[in-house]
Amino acid sequence: MLCRSLMTAGAPGRCEVSDCIVTSNKLNGILAKDGAEVIVSSSQLADNGQYGVQLSYCTADLKGNQVSRNKQGSVAVEIGTVTVDEEQIGASNMLSEPLTLL
């Protein structure tokens, strides 16, 4: 299991989550926003109170994840604010609900 956060004072955060289980959070499993760079791979994101992953004003790479049973949906992307390949998210992750565009 790897969860590594690389941050520099005054700069957006970078986070890598690999081989983790993110479950039973009151809100989102993972929320990336405000210039963050996030990589999530080979992880399970389930049973969270909002989305498994929510992305807003960030850069993201999601591969090989299982995202299911989250109250509002699997992955939410705020349109026009996220540098991410939306087709790749659907193709390289197991999502119980389709990608949500906000």
PDB file of N, CA and C in Angstrom:
ATOM      1  N   MET A   1       0.842  -1.157   0.000  1.00  0.00           N
ATOM      2  CA  MET A   1       0.000   0.000   0.000  1.00  0.00           C
ATOM      3  C   MET A   1       0.901   1.239   0.000  1.00  0.00           C
ATOM      4  N   LEU A   2       0.567   2.190  -0.870  1.00  0.00           N
ATOM      5  CA  LEU A   2       1.346   3.422  -0.965  1.00  0.00           C
ATOM      6  C   LEU A   2       0.402   4.604  -1.004  1.00  0.00           C
ATOM      7  N   CYS A   3       0.601   5.531  -0.139  1.00  0.00           N
ATOM      8  CA  CYS A   3      -0.088   6.815  -0.211  1.00  0.00           C
ATOM      9  C   CYS A   3       0.988   7.848   0.079  1.00  0.00           C
ATOM     10  N   ARG A   4       1.397   8.544  -0.960  1.00  0.00           N
ATOM     11  CA  ARG A   4       2.518   9.470  -0.824  1.00  0.00           C
ATOM     12  C   ARG A   4       2.051  10.860  -1.231  1.00  0.00           C
ATOM     13  N   SER A   5       2.308  11.827  -0.392  1.00  0.00           N
ATOM     14  CA  SER A   5       1.954  13.208  -0.689  1.00  0.00           C
ATOM     15  C   SER A   5       3.241  14.016  -0.779  1.00  0.00           C
ATOM     16  N   LEU A   6       3.436  14.695  -1.898  1.00  0.00           N
ATOM     17  CA  LEU A   6       4.625  15.502  -2.112  1.00  0.00           C
ATOM     18  C   LEU A   6       4.204  16.962  -2.215  1.00  0.00           C
ATOM     19  N   MET A   7       4.553  17.750  -1.225  1.00  0.00           N
ATOM     20  CA  MET A   7       4.104  19.138  -1.207  1.00  0.00           C
ATOM     21  C   MET A   7       5.273  20.077  -0.953  1.00  0.00           C
ATOM     22  N   THR A   8       5.209  21.238  -1.582  1.00  0.00           N
ATOM     23  CA  THR A   8       6.177  22.302  -1.368  1.00  0.00           C
ATOM     24  C   THR A   8       5.396  23.527  -0.925  1.00  0.00           C
ATOM     25  N   ALA A   9       5.908  24.241   0.047  1.00  0.00           N
ATOM     26  CA  ALA A   9       5.198  25.422   0.559  1.00  0.00           C
ATOM     27  C   ALA A   9       4.822  26.361  -0.581  1.00  0.00           C
ATOM     28  N   GLY A  10       3.554  26.744  -0.619  1.00  0.00           N
ATOM     29  CA  GLY A  10       3.071  27.689  -1.629  1.00  0.00           C
ATOM     30  C   GLY A  10       2.745  27.083  -2.976  1.00  0.00           C
ATOM     31  N   ALA A  11       3.010  25.792  -3.167  1.00  0.00           N
ATOM     32  CA  ALA A  11       2.745  25.122  -4.451  1.00  0.00           C
ATOM     33  C   ALA A  11       1.584  24.142  -4.276  1.00  0.00           C
ATOM     34  N   PRO A  12       0.877  23.846  -5.381  1.00  0.00           N
ATOM     35  CA  PRO A  12      -0.188  22.840  -5.297  1.00  0.00           C
ATOM     36  C   PRO A  12       0.379  21.493  -4.864  1.00  0.00           C
ATOM     37  N   GLY A  13      -0.438  20.698  -4.194  1.00  0.00           N
ATOM     38  CA  GLY A  13      -0.005  19.403  -3.709  1.00  0.00           C
ATOM     39  C   GLY A  13       0.012  18.339  -4.790  1.00  0.00           C
ATOM     40  N   ARG A  14       0.864  17.338  -4.618  1.00  0.00           N
ATOM     41  CA  ARG A  14       0.918  16.156  -5.482  1.00  0.00           C
ATOM     42  C   ARG A  14       0.715  14.951  -4.587  1.00  0.00           C
ATOM     43  N   CYS A  15      -0.128  14.037  -5.049  1.00  0.00           N
ATOM     44  CA  CYS A  15      -0.427  12.861  -4.234  1.00  0.00           C
ATOM     45  C   CYS A  15      -0.503  11.621  -5.118  1.00  0.00           C
ATOM     46  N   GLU A  16       0.087  10.539  -4.632  1.00  0.00           N
ATOM     47  CA  GLU A  16       0.008   9.260  -5.323  1.00  0.00           C
ATOM     48  C   GLU A  16      -0.596   8.231  -4.376  1.00  0.00           C
ATOM     49  N   VAL A  17      -1.664   7.586  -4.829  1.00  0.00           N
ATOM     50  CA  VAL A  17      -2.347   6.551  -4.048  1.00  0.00           C
ATOM     51  C   VAL A  17      -2.298   5.272  -4.870  1.00  0.00           C
ATOM     52  N   SER A  18      -1.708   4.223  -4.314  1.00  0.00           N
ATOM     53  CA  SER A  18      -1.565   2.972  -5.051  1.00  0.00           C
ATOM     54  C   SER A  18      -1.818   1.793  -4.111  1.00  0.00           C
ATOM     55  N   ASP A  19      -2.598   0.819  -4.593  1.00  0.00           N
ATOM     56  CA  ASP A  19      -2.890  -0.394  -3.819  1.00  0.00           C
ATOM     57  C   ASP A  19      -3.504  -0.067  -2.460  1.00  0.00           C
ATOM     58  N   CYS A  20      -4.445   0.866  -2.440  1.00  0.00           N
ATOM     59  CA  CYS A  20      -5.099   1.270  -1.189  1.00  0.00           C
ATOM     60  C   CYS A  20      -6.587   0.943  -1.231  1.00  0.00           C
ATOM     61  N   ILE A  21      -7.182   0.868  -0.069  1.00  0.00           N
ATOM     62  CA  ILE A  21      -8.624   0.745   0.069  1.00  0.00           C
ATOM     63  C   ILE A  21      -9.100   2.031   0.734  1.00  0.00           C
ATOM     64  N   VAL A  22      -9.968   2.758   0.037  1.00  0.00           N
ATOM     65  CA  VAL A  22     -10.524   4.013   0.554  1.00  0.00           C
ATOM     66  C   VAL A  22     -12.024   3.782   0.678  1.00  0.00           C
ATOM     67  N   THR A  23     -12.505   3.674   1.904  1.00  0.00           N
ATOM     68  CA  THR A  23     -13.885   3.266   2.109  1.00  0.00           C
ATOM     69  C   THR A  23     -14.524   3.957   3.311  1.00  0.00           C
ATOM     70  N   SER A  24     -15.841   4.070   3.232  1.00  0.00           N
ATOM     71  CA  SER A  24     -16.677   4.502   4.358  1.00  0.00           C
ATOM     72  C   SER A  24     -16.399   5.920   4.848  1.00  0.00           C
ATOM     73  N   ASN A  25     -15.967   6.805   3.953  1.00  0.00           N
ATOM     74  CA  ASN A  25     -15.802   8.209   4.318  1.00  0.00           C
ATOM     75  C   ASN A  25     -17.154   8.905   4.260  1.00  0.00           C
ATOM     76  N   LYS A  26     -17.344   9.899   5.089  1.00  0.00           N
ATOM     77  CA  LYS A  26     -18.611  10.623   5.135  1.00  0.00           C
ATOM     78  C   LYS A  26     -18.843  11.389   3.832  1.00  0.00           C
ATOM     79  N   LEU A  27     -17.788  11.919   3.219  1.00  0.00           N
ATOM     80  CA  LEU A  27     -17.913  12.672   1.972  1.00  0.00           C
ATOM     81  C   LEU A  27     -17.293  11.856   0.838  1.00  0.00           C
ATOM     82  N   ASN A  28     -16.382  12.450   0.053  1.00  0.00           N
ATOM     83  CA  ASN A  28     -15.729  11.751  -1.060  1.00  0.00           C
ATOM     84  C   ASN A  28     -14.639  10.818  -0.549  1.00  0.00           C
ATOM     85  N   GLY A  29     -14.375   9.758  -1.325  1.00  0.00           N
ATOM     86  CA  GLY A  29     -13.225   8.916  -1.015  1.00  0.00           C
ATOM     87  C   GLY A  29     -11.942   9.705  -1.228  1.00  0.00           C
ATOM     88  N   ILE A  30     -11.823  10.337  -2.408  1.00  0.00           N
ATOM     89  CA  ILE A  30     -10.691  11.205  -2.739  1.00  0.00           C
ATOM     90  C   ILE A  30     -11.245  12.458  -3.394  1.00  0.00           C
ATOM     91  N   LEU A  31     -10.805  13.618  -2.934  1.00  0.00           N
ATOM     92  CA  LEU A  31     -11.164  14.904  -3.524  1.00  0.00           C
ATOM     93  C   LEU A  31      -9.869  15.599  -3.916  1.00  0.00           C
ATOM     94  N   ALA A  32      -9.720  15.880  -5.220  1.00  0.00           N
ATOM     95  CA  ALA A  32      -8.545  16.606  -5.711  1.00  0.00           C
ATOM     96  C   ALA A  32      -9.024  17.909  -6.323  1.00  0.00           C
ATOM     97  N   LYS A  33      -8.426  19.035  -5.893  1.00  0.00           N
ATOM     98  CA  LYS A  33      -8.861  20.333  -6.399  1.00  0.00           C
ATOM     99  C   LYS A  33      -7.754  21.372  -6.231  1.00  0.00           C
ATOM    100  N   ASP A  34      -8.022  22.566  -6.750  1.00  0.00           N
ATOM    101  CA  ASP A  34      -7.155  23.732  -6.552  1.00  0.00           C
ATOM    102  C   ASP A  34      -5.714  23.506  -7.001  1.00  0.00           C
ATOM    103  N   GLY A  35      -5.530  22.954  -8.198  1.00  0.00           N
ATOM    104  CA  GLY A  35      -4.189  22.794  -8.762  1.00  0.00           C
ATOM    105  C   GLY A  35      -3.473  21.522  -8.365  1.00  0.00           C
ATOM    106  N   ALA A  36      -4.124  20.647  -7.632  1.00  0.00           N
ATOM    107  CA  ALA A  36      -3.497  19.398  -7.194  1.00  0.00           C
ATOM    108  C   ALA A  36      -3.161  18.507  -8.389  1.00  0.00           C
ATOM    109  N   GLU A  37      -2.167  17.661  -8.208  1.00  0.00           N
ATOM    110  CA  GLU A  37      -1.819  16.605  -9.160  1.00  0.00           C
ATOM    111  C   GLU A  37      -2.000  15.291  -8.407  1.00  0.00           C
ATOM    112  N   VAL A  38      -2.873  14.422  -8.927  1.00  0.00           N
ATOM    113  CA  VAL A  38      -3.158  13.177  -8.229  1.00  0.00           C
ATOM    114  C   VAL A  38      -3.044  11.987  -9.178  1.00  0.00           C
ATOM    115  N   ILE A  39      -2.443  10.918  -8.669  1.00  0.00           N
ATOM    116  CA  ILE A  39      -2.358   9.642  -9.373  1.00  0.00           C
ATOM    117  C   ILE A  39      -2.988   8.606  -8.447  1.00  0.00           C
ATOM    118  N   VAL A  40      -3.993   7.894  -8.954  1.00  0.00           N
ATOM    119  CA  VAL A  40      -4.653   6.852  -8.167  1.00  0.00           C
ATOM    120  C   VAL A  40      -4.610   5.578  -9.001  1.00  0.00           C
ATOM    121  N   SER A  41      -3.982   4.522  -8.467  1.00  0.00           N
ATOM    122  CA  SER A  41      -3.853   3.279  -9.233  1.00  0.00           C
ATOM    123  C   SER A  41      -4.065   2.062  -8.345  1.00  0.00           C
ATOM    124  N   SER A  42      -4.635   1.042  -8.950  1.00  0.00           N
ATOM    125  CA  SER A  42      -4.808  -0.278  -8.321  1.00  0.00           C
ATOM    126  C   SER A  42      -5.421  -0.190  -6.925  1.00  0.00           C
ATOM    127  N   SER A  43      -6.402   0.685  -6.768  1.00  0.00           N
ATOM    128  CA  SER A  43      -7.020   0.890  -5.462  1.00  0.00           C
ATOM    129  C   SER A  43      -8.523   0.615  -5.526  1.00  0.00           C
ATOM    130  N   GLN A  44      -9.128   0.428  -4.353  1.00  0.00           N
ATOM    131  CA  GLN A  44     -10.573   0.239  -4.228  1.00  0.00           C
ATOM    132  C   GLN A  44     -11.149   1.458  -3.522  1.00  0.00           C
ATOM    133  N   LEU A  45     -12.167   2.066  -4.134  1.00  0.00           N
ATOM    134  CA  LEU A  45     -12.835   3.227  -3.548  1.00  0.00           C
ATOM    135  C   LEU A  45     -14.318   2.889  -3.481  1.00  0.00           C
ATOM    136  N   ALA A  46     -14.821   2.605  -2.290  1.00  0.00           N
ATOM    137  CA  ALA A  46     -16.184   2.092  -2.168  1.00  0.00           C
ATOM    138  C   ALA A  46     -16.872   2.608  -0.913  1.00  0.00           C
ATOM    139  N   ASP A  47     -18.200   2.659  -1.001  1.00  0.00           N
ATOM    140  CA  ASP A  47     -19.057   2.947   0.152  1.00  0.00           C
ATOM    141  C   ASP A  47     -18.779   4.301   0.795  1.00  0.00           C
ATOM    142  N   ASN A  48     -18.404   5.292  -0.012  1.00  0.00           N
ATOM    143  CA  ASN A  48     -18.188   6.646   0.490  1.00  0.00           C
ATOM    144  C   ASN A  48     -19.488   7.440   0.369  1.00  0.00           C
ATOM    145  N   GLY A  49     -19.632   8.505   1.154  1.00  0.00           N
ATOM    146  CA  GLY A  49     -20.870   9.257   1.237  1.00  0.00           C
ATOM    147  C   GLY A  49     -21.187  10.106   0.028  1.00  0.00           C
ATOM    148  N   GLN A  50     -20.177  10.477  -0.775  1.00  0.00           N
ATOM    149  CA  GLN A  50     -20.423  11.221  -2.002  1.00  0.00           C
ATOM    150  C   GLN A  50     -19.853  10.412  -3.163  1.00  0.00           C
ATOM    151  N   TYR A  51     -18.834  10.901  -3.851  1.00  0.00           N
ATOM    152  CA  TYR A  51     -18.219  10.182  -4.970  1.00  0.00           C
ATOM    153  C   TYR A  51     -17.015   9.383  -4.481  1.00  0.00           C
ATOM    154  N   GLY A  52     -16.648   8.369  -5.240  1.00  0.00           N
ATOM    155  CA  GLY A  52     -15.397   7.667  -4.950  1.00  0.00           C
ATOM    156  C   GLY A  52     -14.224   8.604  -5.177  1.00  0.00           C
ATOM    157  N   VAL A  53     -14.271   9.348  -6.304  1.00  0.00           N
ATOM    158  CA  VAL A  53     -13.251  10.353  -6.630  1.00  0.00           C
ATOM    159  C   VAL A  53     -13.966  11.567  -7.205  1.00  0.00           C
ATOM    160  N   GLN A  54     -13.648  12.745  -6.691  1.00  0.00           N
ATOM    161  CA  GLN A  54     -14.166  13.988  -7.264  1.00  0.00           C
ATOM    162  C   GLN A  54     -12.987  14.872  -7.644  1.00  0.00           C
ATOM    163  N   LEU A  55     -13.014  15.377  -8.898  1.00  0.00           N
ATOM    164  CA  LEU A  55     -11.911  16.154  -9.451  1.00  0.00           C
ATOM    165  C   LEU A  55     -12.387  17.542  -9.855  1.00  0.00           C
ATOM    166  N   SER A  56     -11.673  18.578  -9.424  1.00  0.00           N
ATOM    167  CA  SER A  56     -12.024  19.959  -9.738  1.00  0.00           C
ATOM    168  C   SER A  56     -10.751  20.802  -9.768  1.00  0.00           C
ATOM    169  N   TYR A  57     -10.488  21.473 -10.879  1.00  0.00           N
ATOM    170  CA  TYR A  57      -9.305  22.332 -11.032  1.00  0.00           C
ATOM    171  C   TYR A  57      -8.027  21.584 -10.647  1.00  0.00           C
ATOM    172  N   CYS A  58      -7.785  20.453 -11.317  1.00  0.00           N
ATOM    173  CA  CYS A  58      -6.615  19.640 -10.990  1.00  0.00           C
ATOM    174  C   CYS A  58      -6.161  18.838 -12.210  1.00  0.00           C
ATOM    175  N   THR A  59      -5.095  18.090 -12.013  1.00  0.00           N
ATOM    176  CA  THR A  59      -4.596  17.135 -12.995  1.00  0.00           C
ATOM    177  C   THR A  59      -4.690  15.754 -12.353  1.00  0.00           C
ATOM    178  N   ALA A  60      -5.234  14.779 -13.095  1.00  0.00           N
ATOM    179  CA  ALA A  60      -5.443  13.470 -12.489  1.00  0.00           C
ATOM    180  C   ALA A  60      -5.146  12.346 -13.466  1.00  0.00           C
ATOM    181  N   ASP A  61      -4.687  11.225 -12.917  1.00  0.00           N
ATOM    182  CA  ASP A  61      -4.458   9.998 -13.674  1.00  0.00           C
ATOM    183  C   ASP A  61      -4.998   8.856 -12.818  1.00  0.00           C
ATOM    184  N   LEU A  62      -6.030   8.180 -13.308  1.00  0.00           N
ATOM    185  CA  LEU A  62      -6.657   7.071 -12.591  1.00  0.00           C
ATOM    186  C   LEU A  62      -6.548   5.821 -13.446  1.00  0.00           C
ATOM    187  N   LYS A  63      -5.928   4.760 -12.905  1.00  0.00           N
ATOM    188  CA  LYS A  63      -5.755   3.512 -13.653  1.00  0.00           C
ATOM    189  C   LYS A  63      -5.892   2.307 -12.750  1.00  0.00           C
ATOM    190  N   GLY A  64      -6.646   1.332 -13.215  1.00  0.00           N
ATOM    191  CA  GLY A  64      -6.724   0.039 -12.541  1.00  0.00           C
ATOM    192  C   GLY A  64      -7.456   0.052 -11.210  1.00  0.00           C
ATOM    193  N   ASN A  65      -8.375   0.990 -11.033  1.00  0.00           N
ATOM    194  CA  ASN A  65      -9.108   1.098  -9.773  1.00  0.00           C
ATOM    195  C   ASN A  65     -10.474   0.432  -9.873  1.00  0.00           C
ATOM    196  N   GLN A  66     -11.009   0.022  -8.729  1.00  0.00           N
ATOM    197  CA  GLN A  66     -12.381  -0.461  -8.620  1.00  0.00           C
ATOM    198  C   GLN A  66     -13.134   0.581  -7.809  1.00  0.00           C
ATOM    199  N   VAL A  67     -14.113   1.226  -8.443  1.00  0.00           N
ATOM    200  CA  VAL A  67     -14.866   2.294  -7.786  1.00  0.00           C
ATOM    201  C   VAL A  67     -16.338   1.894  -7.783  1.00  0.00           C
ATOM    202  N   SER A  68     -16.900   1.658  -6.596  1.00  0.00           N
ATOM    203  CA  SER A  68     -18.269   1.141  -6.540  1.00  0.00           C
ATOM    204  C   SER A  68     -18.988   1.541  -5.256  1.00  0.00           C
ATOM    205  N   ARG A  69     -20.309   1.504  -5.345  1.00  0.00           N
ATOM    206  CA  ARG A  69     -21.209   1.690  -4.204  1.00  0.00           C
ATOM    207  C   ARG A  69     -21.000   3.007  -3.464  1.00  0.00           C
ATOM    208  N   ASN A  70     -20.558   4.047  -4.158  1.00  0.00           N
ATOM    209  CA  ASN A  70     -20.452   5.366  -3.544  1.00  0.00           C
ATOM    210  C   ASN A  70     -21.796   6.066  -3.718  1.00  0.00           C
ATOM    211  N   LYS A  71     -22.238   6.795  -2.717  1.00  0.00           N
ATOM    212  CA  LYS A  71     -23.610   7.295  -2.671  1.00  0.00           C
ATOM    213  C   LYS A  71     -23.987   8.154  -3.875  1.00  0.00           C
ATOM    214  N   GLN A  72     -23.104   9.076  -4.346  1.00  0.00           N
ATOM    215  CA  GLN A  72     -23.459   9.943  -5.466  1.00  0.00           C
ATOM    216  C   GLN A  72     -22.935   9.444  -6.808  1.00  0.00           C
ATOM    217  N   GLY A  73     -22.003   8.513  -6.808  1.00  0.00           N
ATOM    218  CA  GLY A  73     -21.479   7.974  -8.052  1.00  0.00           C
ATOM    219  C   GLY A  73     -20.016   7.597  -7.938  1.00  0.00           C
ATOM    220  N   SER A  74     -19.473   7.089  -9.035  1.00  0.00           N
ATOM    221  CA  SER A  74     -18.089   6.605  -9.034  1.00  0.00           C
ATOM    222  C   SER A  74     -17.072   7.737  -9.074  1.00  0.00           C
ATOM    223  N   VAL A  75     -16.994   8.419 -10.229  1.00  0.00           N
ATOM    224  CA  VAL A  75     -16.012   9.497 -10.436  1.00  0.00           C
ATOM    225  C   VAL A  75     -16.748  10.712 -10.980  1.00  0.00           C
ATOM    226  N   ALA A  76     -16.502  11.882 -10.396  1.00  0.00           N
ATOM    227  CA  ALA A  76     -17.098  13.132 -10.860  1.00  0.00           C
ATOM    228  C   ALA A  76     -15.986  14.072 -11.325  1.00  0.00           C
ATOM    229  N   VAL A  77     -16.178  14.660 -12.508  1.00  0.00           N
ATOM    230  CA  VAL A  77     -15.199  15.586 -13.078  1.00  0.00           C
ATOM    231  C   VAL A  77     -15.901  16.902 -13.364  1.00  0.00           C
ATOM    232  N   GLU A  78     -15.379  17.992 -12.813  1.00  0.00           N
ATOM    233  CA  GLU A  78     -15.933  19.307 -13.100  1.00  0.00           C
ATOM    234  C   GLU A  78     -15.455  19.726 -14.492  1.00  0.00           C
ATOM    235  N   ILE A  79     -16.397  19.839 -15.412  1.00  0.00           N
ATOM    236  CA  ILE A  79     -16.092  20.107 -16.822  1.00  0.00           C
ATOM    237  C   ILE A  79     -15.262  21.374 -16.973  1.00  0.00           C
ATOM    238  N   GLY A  80     -14.223  21.286 -17.789  1.00  0.00           N
ATOM    239  CA  GLY A  80     -13.400  22.437 -18.122  1.00  0.00           C
ATOM    240  C   GLY A  80     -12.389  22.834 -17.069  1.00  0.00           C
ATOM    241  N   THR A  81     -12.323  22.104 -15.961  1.00  0.00           N
ATOM    242  CA  THR A  81     -11.385  22.484 -14.904  1.00  0.00           C
ATOM    243  C   THR A  81     -10.329  21.421 -14.639  1.00  0.00           C
ATOM    244  N   VAL A  82     -10.452  20.266 -15.285  1.00  0.00           N
ATOM    245  CA  VAL A  82      -9.594  19.133 -14.952  1.00  0.00           C
ATOM    246  C   VAL A  82      -8.821  18.671 -16.177  1.00  0.00           C
ATOM    247  N   THR A  83      -7.511  18.474 -16.006  1.00  0.00           N
ATOM    248  CA  THR A  83      -6.693  17.885 -17.058  1.00  0.00           C
ATOM    249  C   THR A  83      -6.696  16.381 -16.817  1.00  0.00           C
ATOM    250  N   VAL A  84      -7.540  15.684 -17.592  1.00  0.00           N
ATOM    251  CA  VAL A  84      -7.704  14.245 -17.421  1.00  0.00           C
ATOM    252  C   VAL A  84      -8.288  13.691 -18.717  1.00  0.00           C
ATOM    253  N   ASP A  85      -7.981  12.462 -19.031  1.00  0.00           N
ATOM    254  CA  ASP A  85      -8.534  11.790 -20.194  1.00  0.00           C
ATOM    255  C   ASP A  85      -9.795  11.049 -19.738  1.00  0.00           C
ATOM    256  N   GLU A  86     -10.954  11.628 -20.015  1.00  0.00           N
ATOM    257  CA  GLU A  86     -12.214  11.059 -19.539  1.00  0.00           C
ATOM    258  C   GLU A  86     -12.467   9.660 -20.098  1.00  0.00           C
ATOM    259  N   GLU A  87     -12.118   9.421 -21.355  1.00  0.00           N
ATOM    260  CA  GLU A  87     -12.289   8.084 -21.939  1.00  0.00           C
ATOM    261  C   GLU A  87     -11.391   7.069 -21.250  1.00  0.00           C
ATOM    262  N   GLN A  88     -10.172   7.492 -20.923  1.00  0.00           N
ATOM    263  CA  GLN A  88      -9.227   6.606 -20.251  1.00  0.00           C
ATOM    264  C   GLN A  88      -9.747   6.207 -18.873  1.00  0.00           C
ATOM    265  N   ILE A  89     -10.399   7.128 -18.177  1.00  0.00           N
ATOM    266  CA  ILE A  89     -10.940   6.795 -16.852  1.00  0.00           C
ATOM    267  C   ILE A  89     -11.946   5.655 -16.980  1.00  0.00           C
ATOM    268  N   GLY A  90     -12.855   5.762 -17.936  1.00  0.00           N
ATOM    269  CA  GLY A  90     -13.850   4.710 -18.126  1.00  0.00           C
ATOM    270  C   GLY A  90     -13.256   3.408 -18.606  1.00  0.00           C
ATOM    271  N   ALA A  91     -12.225   3.480 -19.447  1.00  0.00           N
ATOM    272  CA  ALA A  91     -11.633   2.280 -20.037  1.00  0.00           C
ATOM    273  C   ALA A  91     -10.677   1.560 -19.095  1.00  0.00           C
ATOM    274  N   SER A  92      -9.961   2.282 -18.223  1.00  0.00           N
ATOM    275  CA  SER A  92      -8.941   1.628 -17.403  1.00  0.00           C
ATOM    276  C   SER A  92      -9.293   1.480 -15.935  1.00  0.00           C
ATOM    277  N   ASN A  93     -10.559   1.699 -15.598  1.00  0.00           N
ATOM    278  CA  ASN A  93     -11.023   1.516 -14.234  1.00  0.00           C
ATOM    279  C   ASN A  93     -12.352   0.770 -14.258  1.00  0.00           C
ATOM    280  N   MET A  94     -12.645   0.045 -13.199  1.00  0.00           N
ATOM    281  CA  MET A  94     -13.941  -0.626 -13.079  1.00  0.00           C
ATOM    282  C   MET A  94     -14.859   0.308 -12.292  1.00  0.00           C
ATOM    283  N   LEU A  95     -15.791   0.955 -12.994  1.00  0.00           N
ATOM    284  CA  LEU A  95     -16.712   1.897 -12.370  1.00  0.00           C
ATOM    285  C   LEU A  95     -18.110   1.282 -12.305  1.00  0.00           C
ATOM    286  N   SER A  96     -18.725   1.294 -11.133  1.00  0.00           N
ATOM    287  CA  SER A  96     -20.081   0.734 -11.023  1.00  0.00           C
ATOM    288  C   SER A  96     -21.108   1.706 -11.602  1.00  0.00           C
ATOM    289  N   GLU A  97     -20.809   2.996 -11.633  1.00  0.00           N
ATOM    290  CA  GLU A  97     -21.643   3.991 -12.266  1.00  0.00           C
ATOM    291  C   GLU A  97     -20.793   4.732 -13.284  1.00  0.00           C
ATOM    292  N   PRO A  98     -21.383   5.271 -14.358  1.00  0.00           N
ATOM    293  CA  PRO A  98     -20.605   5.995 -15.355  1.00  0.00           C
ATOM    294  C   PRO A  98     -19.994   7.279 -14.790  1.00  0.00           C
ATOM    295  N   LEU A  99     -18.991   7.770 -15.447  1.00  0.00           N
ATOM    296  CA  LEU A  99     -18.341   9.036 -15.092  1.00  0.00           C
ATOM    297  C   LEU A  99     -19.385  10.146 -15.062  1.00  0.00           C
ATOM    298  N   THR A 100     -19.359  10.972 -14.030  1.00  0.00           N
ATOM    299  CA  THR A 100     -20.287  12.092 -13.898  1.00  0.00           C
ATOM    300  C   THR A 100     -19.567  13.373 -14.260  1.00  0.00           C
ATOM    301  N   LEU A 101     -20.139  14.164 -15.163  1.00  0.00           N
ATOM    302  CA  LEU A 101     -19.580  15.464 -15.513  1.00  0.00           C
ATOM    303  C   LEU A 101     -20.374  16.529 -14.787  1.00  0.00           C
ATOM    304  N   LEU A 102     -19.691  17.345 -13.998  1.00  0.00           N
ATOM    305  CA  LEU A 102     -20.353  18.398 -13.214  1.00  0.00           C
ATOM    306  C   LEU A 102     -20.253  19.737 -13.929  1.00  0.00           C
TER     307      LEU A 102
END
